[in-house]
Tab-separated table of C-alpha atoms in Angstrom:
chain	number	residue	atom	x	y	z
A	1	UNK	CA	4.327	-79.434	32.156
A	2	UNK	CA	4.202	-77.559	28.857
A	3	UNK	CA	7.213	-78.269	26.668
A	4	UNK	CA	8.553	-77.777	23.164
A	5	UNK	CA	10.619	-80.678	21.792
A	6	UNK	CA	13.587	-80.006	19.497
A	7	UNK	CA	14.981	-83.017	17.628
A	8	UNK	CA	15.664	-84.437	14.183
A	9	UNK	CA	16.874	-88.030	13.757
A	10	UNK	CA	15.665	-91.546	14.514
A	11	UNK	CA	16.937	-91.556	18.074
A	12	UNK	CA	15.134	-88.293	18.838
A	13	UNK	CA	11.994	-89.700	17.249
A	14	UNK	CA	12.082	-92.775	19.502
A	15	UNK	CA	12.390	-90.551	22.572
A	16	UNK	CA	9.472	-88.411	21.392
A	17	UNK	CA	7.351	-91.553	20.842
A	18	UNK	CA	8.067	-92.713	24.377
A	19	UNK	CA	7.212	-89.332	25.895
A	20	UNK	CA	3.892	-89.277	24.029
A	21	UNK	CA	3.033	-92.892	24.851
A	22	UNK	CA	4.131	-93.096	28.475
A	23	UNK	CA	4.071	-89.577	29.892
A	24	UNK	CA	1.127	-87.775	28.280
A	25	UNK	CA	-0.406	-87.424	31.769
A	26	UNK	CA	2.612	-85.339	32.831
A	27	UNK	CA	3.679	-83.567	29.642
A	28	UNK	CA	1.846	-81.394	27.157
A	29	UNK	CA	3.983	-81.170	24.030
A	30	UNK	CA	2.937	-77.827	22.577
A	31	UNK	CA	5.353	-77.773	19.672
A	32	UNK	CA	7.945	-79.897	17.891
A	33	UNK	CA	10.875	-78.248	16.132
A	34	UNK	CA	12.966	-80.207	13.635
A	35	UNK	CA	15.493	-79.527	10.918
A	36	UNK	CA	14.099	-78.881	7.425
A	37	UNK	CA	13.192	-81.872	5.280
A	38	UNK	CA	15.885	-82.873	2.782
A	39	UNK	CA	16.033	-84.228	-0.743
A	40	UNK	CA	17.300	-87.801	-0.891
A	41	UNK	CA	18.406	-90.206	-3.615
A	42	UNK	CA	18.915	-89.307	-7.230
A	43	UNK	CA	15.244	-88.535	-7.829
A	44	UNK	CA	15.517	-85.821	-5.169
A	45	UNK	CA	12.499	-87.059	-3.225
A	46	UNK	CA	11.732	-84.889	-0.212
A	47	UNK	CA	12.064	-86.985	2.949
A	48	UNK	CA	10.554	-85.887	6.238
A	49	UNK	CA	12.691	-86.071	9.359
A	50	UNK	CA	11.820	-88.971	11.708
A	51	UNK	CA	10.811	-86.498	14.427
A	52	UNK	CA	8.434	-84.688	12.085
A	53	UNK	CA	6.769	-87.977	11.146
A	54	UNK	CA	6.107	-88.821	14.813
A	55	UNK	CA	4.775	-85.335	15.531
A	56	UNK	CA	2.376	-85.402	12.574
A	57	UNK	CA	1.134	-88.879	13.518
A	58	UNK	CA	0.199	-87.453	16.924
A	59	UNK	CA	-1.265	-84.163	15.645
A	60	UNK	CA	1.453	-82.006	17.201
A	61	UNK	CA	2.396	-78.772	15.456
A	62	UNK	CA	5.801	-78.926	13.733
A	63	UNK	CA	8.073	-76.042	12.748
A	64	UNK	CA	11.213	-76.468	10.641
A	65	UNK	CA	13.006	-73.125	10.489
A	66	UNK	CA	15.959	-72.886	8.112
A	67	UNK	CA	17.753	-70.771	10.686
A	68	UNK	CA	17.226	-69.878	14.337
A	69	UNK	CA	19.426	-66.836	14.760
A	70	UNK	CA	17.632	-63.516	14.232
A	71	UNK	CA	14.412	-65.392	13.455
A	72	UNK	CA	12.024	-63.014	15.193
A	73	UNK	CA	8.880	-64.764	13.999
A	74	UNK	CA	10.097	-68.035	15.493
A	75	UNK	CA	11.044	-66.393	18.820
A	76	UNK	CA	7.595	-64.809	19.065
A	77	UNK	CA	5.977	-68.192	18.445
A	78	UNK	CA	7.964	-69.799	21.282
A	79	UNK	CA	7.157	-66.977	23.689
A	80	UNK	CA	3.435	-67.179	22.874
A	81	UNK	CA	3.255	-70.819	24.067
A	82	UNK	CA	3.997	-70.018	27.734
A	83	UNK	CA	6.413	-72.965	27.904
A	84	UNK	CA	7.767	-74.454	31.116
A	85	UNK	CA	10.671	-76.187	29.347
A	86	UNK	CA	12.299	-76.694	25.993
A	87	UNK	CA	13.787	-80.185	25.611
A	88	UNK	CA	16.545	-80.617	23.009
A	89	UNK	CA	17.495	-84.115	21.840
A	90	UNK	CA	19.990	-84.351	18.937
A	91	UNK	CA	18.515	-81.373	17.116
A	92	UNK	CA	21.867	-80.754	15.354
A	93	UNK	CA	21.692	-76.968	15.316
A	94	UNK	CA	23.170	-74.332	17.616
A	95	UNK	CA	20.396	-72.923	19.812
A	96	UNK	CA	20.680	-69.121	20.292
A	97	UNK	CA	20.074	-67.177	23.508
A	98	UNK	CA	16.588	-66.082	22.461
A	99	UNK	CA	15.509	-69.737	22.435
A	100	UNK	CA	17.296	-70.523	25.705
A	101	UNK	CA	15.402	-67.664	27.379
A	102	UNK	CA	11.955	-68.587	26.041
A	103	UNK	CA	10.760	-71.187	28.632
A	104	UNK	CA	10.081	-70.339	32.289
A	105	UNK	CA	12.330	-72.986	33.817
A	106	UNK	CA	15.027	-73.449	31.224
A	107	UNK	CA	16.170	-75.219	28.124
A	108	UNK	CA	17.127	-78.854	28.855
A	109	UNK	CA	19.554	-80.919	26.805
A	110	UNK	CA	20.350	-84.618	26.991
A	111	UNK	CA	23.894	-85.563	26.038
A	112	UNK	CA	25.286	-89.036	25.263
A	113	UNK	CA	28.241	-89.079	27.627
A	114	UNK	CA	29.172	-88.378	31.220
A	115	UNK	CA	30.091	-84.728	30.887
A	116	UNK	CA	32.521	-83.011	30.741
A	117	UNK	CA	34.013	-86.030	28.961
A	118	UNK	CA	33.273	-86.241	25.230
A	119	UNK	CA	31.613	-82.940	24.468
A	120	UNK	CA	30.340	-82.222	20.943
A	121	UNK	CA	29.343	-84.437	18.048
A	122	UNK	CA	30.054	-88.192	18.391
A	123	UNK	CA	30.415	-89.159	22.078
A	124	UNK	CA	29.119	-92.736	21.858
A	125	UNK	CA	31.399	-93.618	18.948
A	126	UNK	CA	34.370	-91.997	20.684
A	127	UNK	CA	33.707	-93.886	23.908
A	128	UNK	CA	33.480	-97.280	22.177
A	129	UNK	CA	36.468	-96.558	19.936
A	130	UNK	CA	38.549	-95.795	23.030
A	131	UNK	CA	37.554	-99.076	24.680
A	132	UNK	CA	35.658	-97.474	27.583
A	133	UNK	CA	33.799	-99.829	29.926
A	134	UNK	CA	31.016	-97.378	30.702
A	135	UNK	CA	29.281	-94.307	29.373
A	136	UNK	CA	26.128	-92.496	30.427
A	137	UNK	CA	23.428	-89.923	29.889
A	138	UNK	CA	23.833	-86.382	31.155
A	139	UNK	CA	20.831	-84.102	31.512
A	140	UNK	CA	21.868	-80.474	31.726
A	141	UNK	CA	20.755	-76.902	31.379
A	142	UNK	CA	21.692	-75.573	27.976
A	143	UNK	CA	24.055	-72.644	27.677
A	144	UNK	CA	25.420	-70.709	24.732
A	145	UNK	CA	28.601	-72.838	24.866
A	146	UNK	CA	28.376	-76.277	23.237
A	147	UNK	CA	27.732	-78.936	25.935
A	148	UNK	CA	28.993	-76.595	28.676
A	149	UNK	CA	25.790	-76.199	30.717
A	150	UNK	CA	25.247	-77.058	34.385
A	151	UNK	CA	24.606	-80.753	35.049
A	152	UNK	CA	21.228	-81.796	36.470
A	153	UNK	CA	21.356	-85.604	36.367
A	154	UNK	CA	23.621	-88.431	35.211
A	155	UNK	CA	22.856	-92.096	34.709
A	156	UNK	CA	25.658	-94.522	33.880
A	157	UNK	CA	25.414	-97.342	31.333
A	158	UNK	CA	27.797	-100.277	30.989
A	159	UNK	CA	29.527	-100.916	27.657
A	160	UNK	CA	29.863	-104.671	27.186
A	161	UNK	CA	32.753	-106.028	25.121
A	162	UNK	CA	30.641	-106.653	21.997
A	163	UNK	CA	28.338	-103.628	22.300
A	164	UNK	CA	28.058	-101.502	19.178
A	165	UNK	CA	26.821	-97.925	18.856
A	166	UNK	CA	23.291	-99.150	18.091
A	167	UNK	CA	23.294	-101.224	21.296
A	168	UNK	CA	24.204	-98.195	23.415
A	169	UNK	CA	21.436	-96.184	21.756
A	170	UNK	CA	18.960	-98.926	22.709
A	171	UNK	CA	20.160	-98.865	26.309
A	172	UNK	CA	19.778	-95.082	26.381
A	173	UNK	CA	16.263	-95.277	24.943
A	174	UNK	CA	15.220	-97.534	27.822
A	175	UNK	CA	16.225	-95.042	30.524
A	176	UNK	CA	16.141	-91.639	28.891
A	177	UNK	CA	12.410	-90.690	28.866
A	178	UNK	CA	11.814	-91.629	32.520
A	179	UNK	CA	15.003	-89.879	33.663
A	180	UNK	CA	14.052	-86.767	31.703
A	181	UNK	CA	10.541	-86.508	33.117
A	182	UNK	CA	11.779	-87.118	36.665
A	183	UNK	CA	14.387	-84.393	36.225
A	184	UNK	CA	11.782	-81.886	35.014
A	185	UNK	CA	9.598	-82.732	38.012
A	186	UNK	CA	12.551	-82.331	40.382
A	187	UNK	CA	13.258	-78.890	38.933
A	188	UNK	CA	9.673	-77.753	39.472
A	189	UNK	CA	9.594	-79.069	43.038
A	190	UNK	CA	13.043	-77.622	43.883
A	191	UNK	CA	14.303	-81.132	44.745
A	192	UNK	CA	17.354	-80.971	42.530
A	193	UNK	CA	20.613	-79.067	42.611
A	194	UNK	CA	22.784	-78.512	39.587
A	195	UNK	CA	26.525	-78.786	39.285
A	196	UNK	CA	28.880	-76.736	37.176
A	197	UNK	CA	31.149	-78.662	34.815
A	198	UNK	CA	34.866	-78.752	35.442
A	199	UNK	CA	36.142	-77.384	32.129
A	200	UNK	CA	39.691	-78.496	32.954
A	201	UNK	CA	38.514	-82.125	32.617
A	202	UNK	CA	36.689	-81.613	29.328
A	203	UNK	CA	37.453	-83.690	26.241
A	204	UNK	CA	35.995	-83.257	22.779
A	205	UNK	CA	34.909	-85.346	19.810
A	206	UNK	CA	34.224	-83.931	16.359
A	207	UNK	CA	32.042	-85.077	13.489
A	208	UNK	CA	33.046	-88.429	12.047
A	209	UNK	CA	35.409	-88.129	9.074
A	210	UNK	CA	36.747	-90.682	6.570
A	211	UNK	CA	40.073	-90.889	8.379
A	212	UNK	CA	38.240	-92.016	11.537
A	213	UNK	CA	36.768	-95.157	10.024
A	214	UNK	CA	39.737	-96.222	7.941
A	215	UNK	CA	41.711	-99.092	9.487
A	216	UNK	CA	45.344	-100.016	9.017
A	217	UNK	CA	46.405	-103.597	9.737
A	218	UNK	CA	50.003	-102.452	9.913
A	219	UNK	CA	49.361	-99.870	12.637
A	220	UNK	CA	46.211	-100.978	14.464
A	221	UNK	CA	45.936	-103.841	16.953
A	222	UNK	CA	43.078	-106.338	16.734
A	223	UNK	CA	41.381	-104.564	19.650
A	224	UNK	CA	41.666	-101.124	18.035
A	225	UNK	CA	40.198	-102.455	14.795
A	226	UNK	CA	37.368	-104.250	16.553
A	227	UNK	CA	36.575	-101.172	18.666
A	228	UNK	CA	36.398	-99.082	15.496
A	229	UNK	CA	34.075	-101.651	13.960
A	230	UNK	CA	31.793	-101.487	17.021
A	231	UNK	CA	31.907	-97.698	17.118
A	232	UNK	CA	31.017	-97.199	13.453
A	233	UNK	CA	28.423	-99.958	13.104
A	234	UNK	CA	26.087	-99.720	11.257
A	235	UNK	CA	27.235	-96.350	9.904
A	236	UNK	CA	29.626	-95.480	8.387
A	237	UNK	CA	31.374	-98.834	8.915
A	238	UNK	CA	35.122	-99.481	8.633
A	239	UNK	CA	37.228	-99.874	5.529
A	240	UNK	CA	40.726	-100.533	4.186
A	241	UNK	CA	42.020	-101.030	0.641
A	242	UNK	CA	42.236	-104.230	-1.387
A	243	UNK	CA	44.089	-103.913	-4.701
A	244	UNK	CA	43.776	-100.142	-4.491
A	245	UNK	CA	39.997	-100.346	-4.156
A	246	UNK	CA	38.026	-99.387	-1.072
A	247	UNK	CA	37.193	-102.543	0.883
A	248	UNK	CA	34.373	-102.149	3.417
A	249	UNK	CA	34.354	-104.636	6.283
A	250	UNK	CA	30.685	-104.771	7.248
A	251	UNK	CA	30.682	-107.550	9.826
A	252	UNK	CA	33.448	-109.284	11.794
A	253	UNK	CA	33.978	-111.577	14.772
A	254	UNK	CA	36.920	-111.232	17.101
A	255	UNK	CA	38.919	-114.367	17.934
A	256	UNK	CA	40.921	-113.699	21.061
A	257	UNK	CA	43.856	-116.003	20.485
A	258	UNK	CA	47.207	-115.790	18.731
A	259	UNK	CA	48.042	-117.419	15.409
A	260	UNK	CA	51.445	-118.223	14.011
A	261	UNK	CA	51.053	-116.551	10.643
A	262	UNK	CA	52.466	-113.448	9.029
A	263	UNK	CA	50.885	-110.221	10.175
A	264	UNK	CA	48.237	-108.659	7.857
A	265	UNK	CA	47.882	-111.938	5.923
A	266	UNK	CA	44.501	-113.378	4.924
A	267	UNK	CA	44.056	-117.067	5.627
A	268	UNK	CA	41.375	-119.728	5.851
A	269	UNK	CA	40.651	-121.154	9.285
A	270	UNK	CA	37.978	-123.530	7.989
A	271	UNK	CA	35.622	-123.791	5.047
A	272	UNK	CA	33.450	-121.073	6.585
A	273	UNK	CA	35.984	-118.832	8.319
A	274	UNK	CA	38.238	-116.364	6.529
A	275	UNK	CA	40.379	-114.212	8.745
A	276	UNK	CA	43.164	-111.636	8.882
A	277	UNK	CA	46.118	-111.726	11.249
A	278	UNK	CA	46.418	-108.390	13.034
A	279	UNK	CA	49.444	-106.502	14.303
A	280	UNK	CA	49.607	-108.395	17.609
A	281	UNK	CA	49.139	-111.821	15.938
A	282	UNK	CA	45.478	-112.092	16.988
A	283	UNK	CA	42.821	-112.647	14.383
A	284	UNK	CA	39.767	-110.918	12.972
A	285	UNK	CA	37.235	-113.244	11.324
A	286	UNK	CA	35.493	-111.615	8.347
A	287	UNK	CA	31.751	-112.192	7.889
A	288	UNK	CA	30.381	-109.591	5.457
A	289	UNK	CA	32.329	-107.352	3.070
A	290	UNK	CA	31.821	-104.957	0.183
A	291	UNK	CA	34.353	-104.028	-2.468
A	292	UNK	CA	34.113	-100.584	-4.056
A	293	UNK	CA	31.465	-100.456	-6.819
A	294	UNK	CA	30.343	-103.994	-5.971
A	295	UNK	CA	27.439	-105.317	-3.951
A	296	UNK	CA	27.718	-106.426	-0.335
A	297	UNK	CA	28.306	-110.168	0.120
A	298	UNK	CA	29.282	-112.724	2.714
A	299	UNK	CA	33.007	-113.455	2.873
A	300	UNK	CA	32.773	-116.986	1.420
A	301	UNK	CA	30.963	-115.682	-1.658
A	302	UNK	CA	33.509	-112.894	-1.955
A	303	UNK	CA	36.411	-115.368	-1.872
A	304	UNK	CA	34.696	-117.534	-4.484
A	305	UNK	CA	34.702	-114.513	-6.801
A	306	UNK	CA	38.168	-113.344	-5.723
A	307	UNK	CA	40.355	-116.437	-5.330
A	308	UNK	CA	43.515	-114.394	-4.822
A	309	UNK	CA	42.042	-112.824	-1.688
A	310	UNK	CA	43.400	-115.813	0.249
A	311	UNK	CA	47.001	-115.169	1.222
A	312	UNK	CA	46.583	-111.472	0.344
A	313	UNK	CA	48.705	-109.208	2.563
A	314	UNK	CA	47.164	-105.964	3.807
A	315	UNK	CA	50.415	-104.038	4.109
């Protein structure tokens, strides 16, 4: 099967690696398309996208068009490859109709939720933040509407109580390449039927903003705070304010029992455990923190430098 692979980030790169390593007898990757390289850090060093790095390591041609719409040269290139499929994995650009029409059997997208739930940008984070017990991968035909295409295959994944976003990505990486290749084979052999999405059941999640990862001990329960921590770990993390400075909480442990202390108050459970009493009197044990303009440090070191942190009230 001749395919072009569209992707950009680390997750896409891991999927591409797996396809090359485990399915080269079934797939011929004719082209990789990724977003343009970007300048990073203050020295403005040009950094290649993770997908581009994998493609170059395996001698696969890479294109990085600044734009897709009305890019006639790019459309002609796709059409010249006689592609069976285009596979899109977190490419992070809108794909126009000319691209959707280029392969013989369709443009295939893999989405990180059980559609039509959680369309758009951050489905894994949204699912964890909402305390869902399961999520899943949806393989679908792409359409001009964002995440609105017909569904080809779905595989569910459990969300365990301490799973973070990175853990769900790892679970997806284990099942995604095999499920994708099987789906492409089913399409070619006419052994699969597709299902239209029920738009009336659709829900949406946007790009992550600063208000999403801010926590409020006065308003949020221990479970809501912990779910936000899991959803936004390792990036962008969760934060509140300590003495009017941004206070990033980089690692926590949940203690599922009540404590007879004032809500939002910092206290010391033992020599090695500093915790905060949440809205519902349950506690969040702090492990690693970072105060604005300061370096990251473990909570004991932080308290040693900030003695008044004990008994501080986050309200």
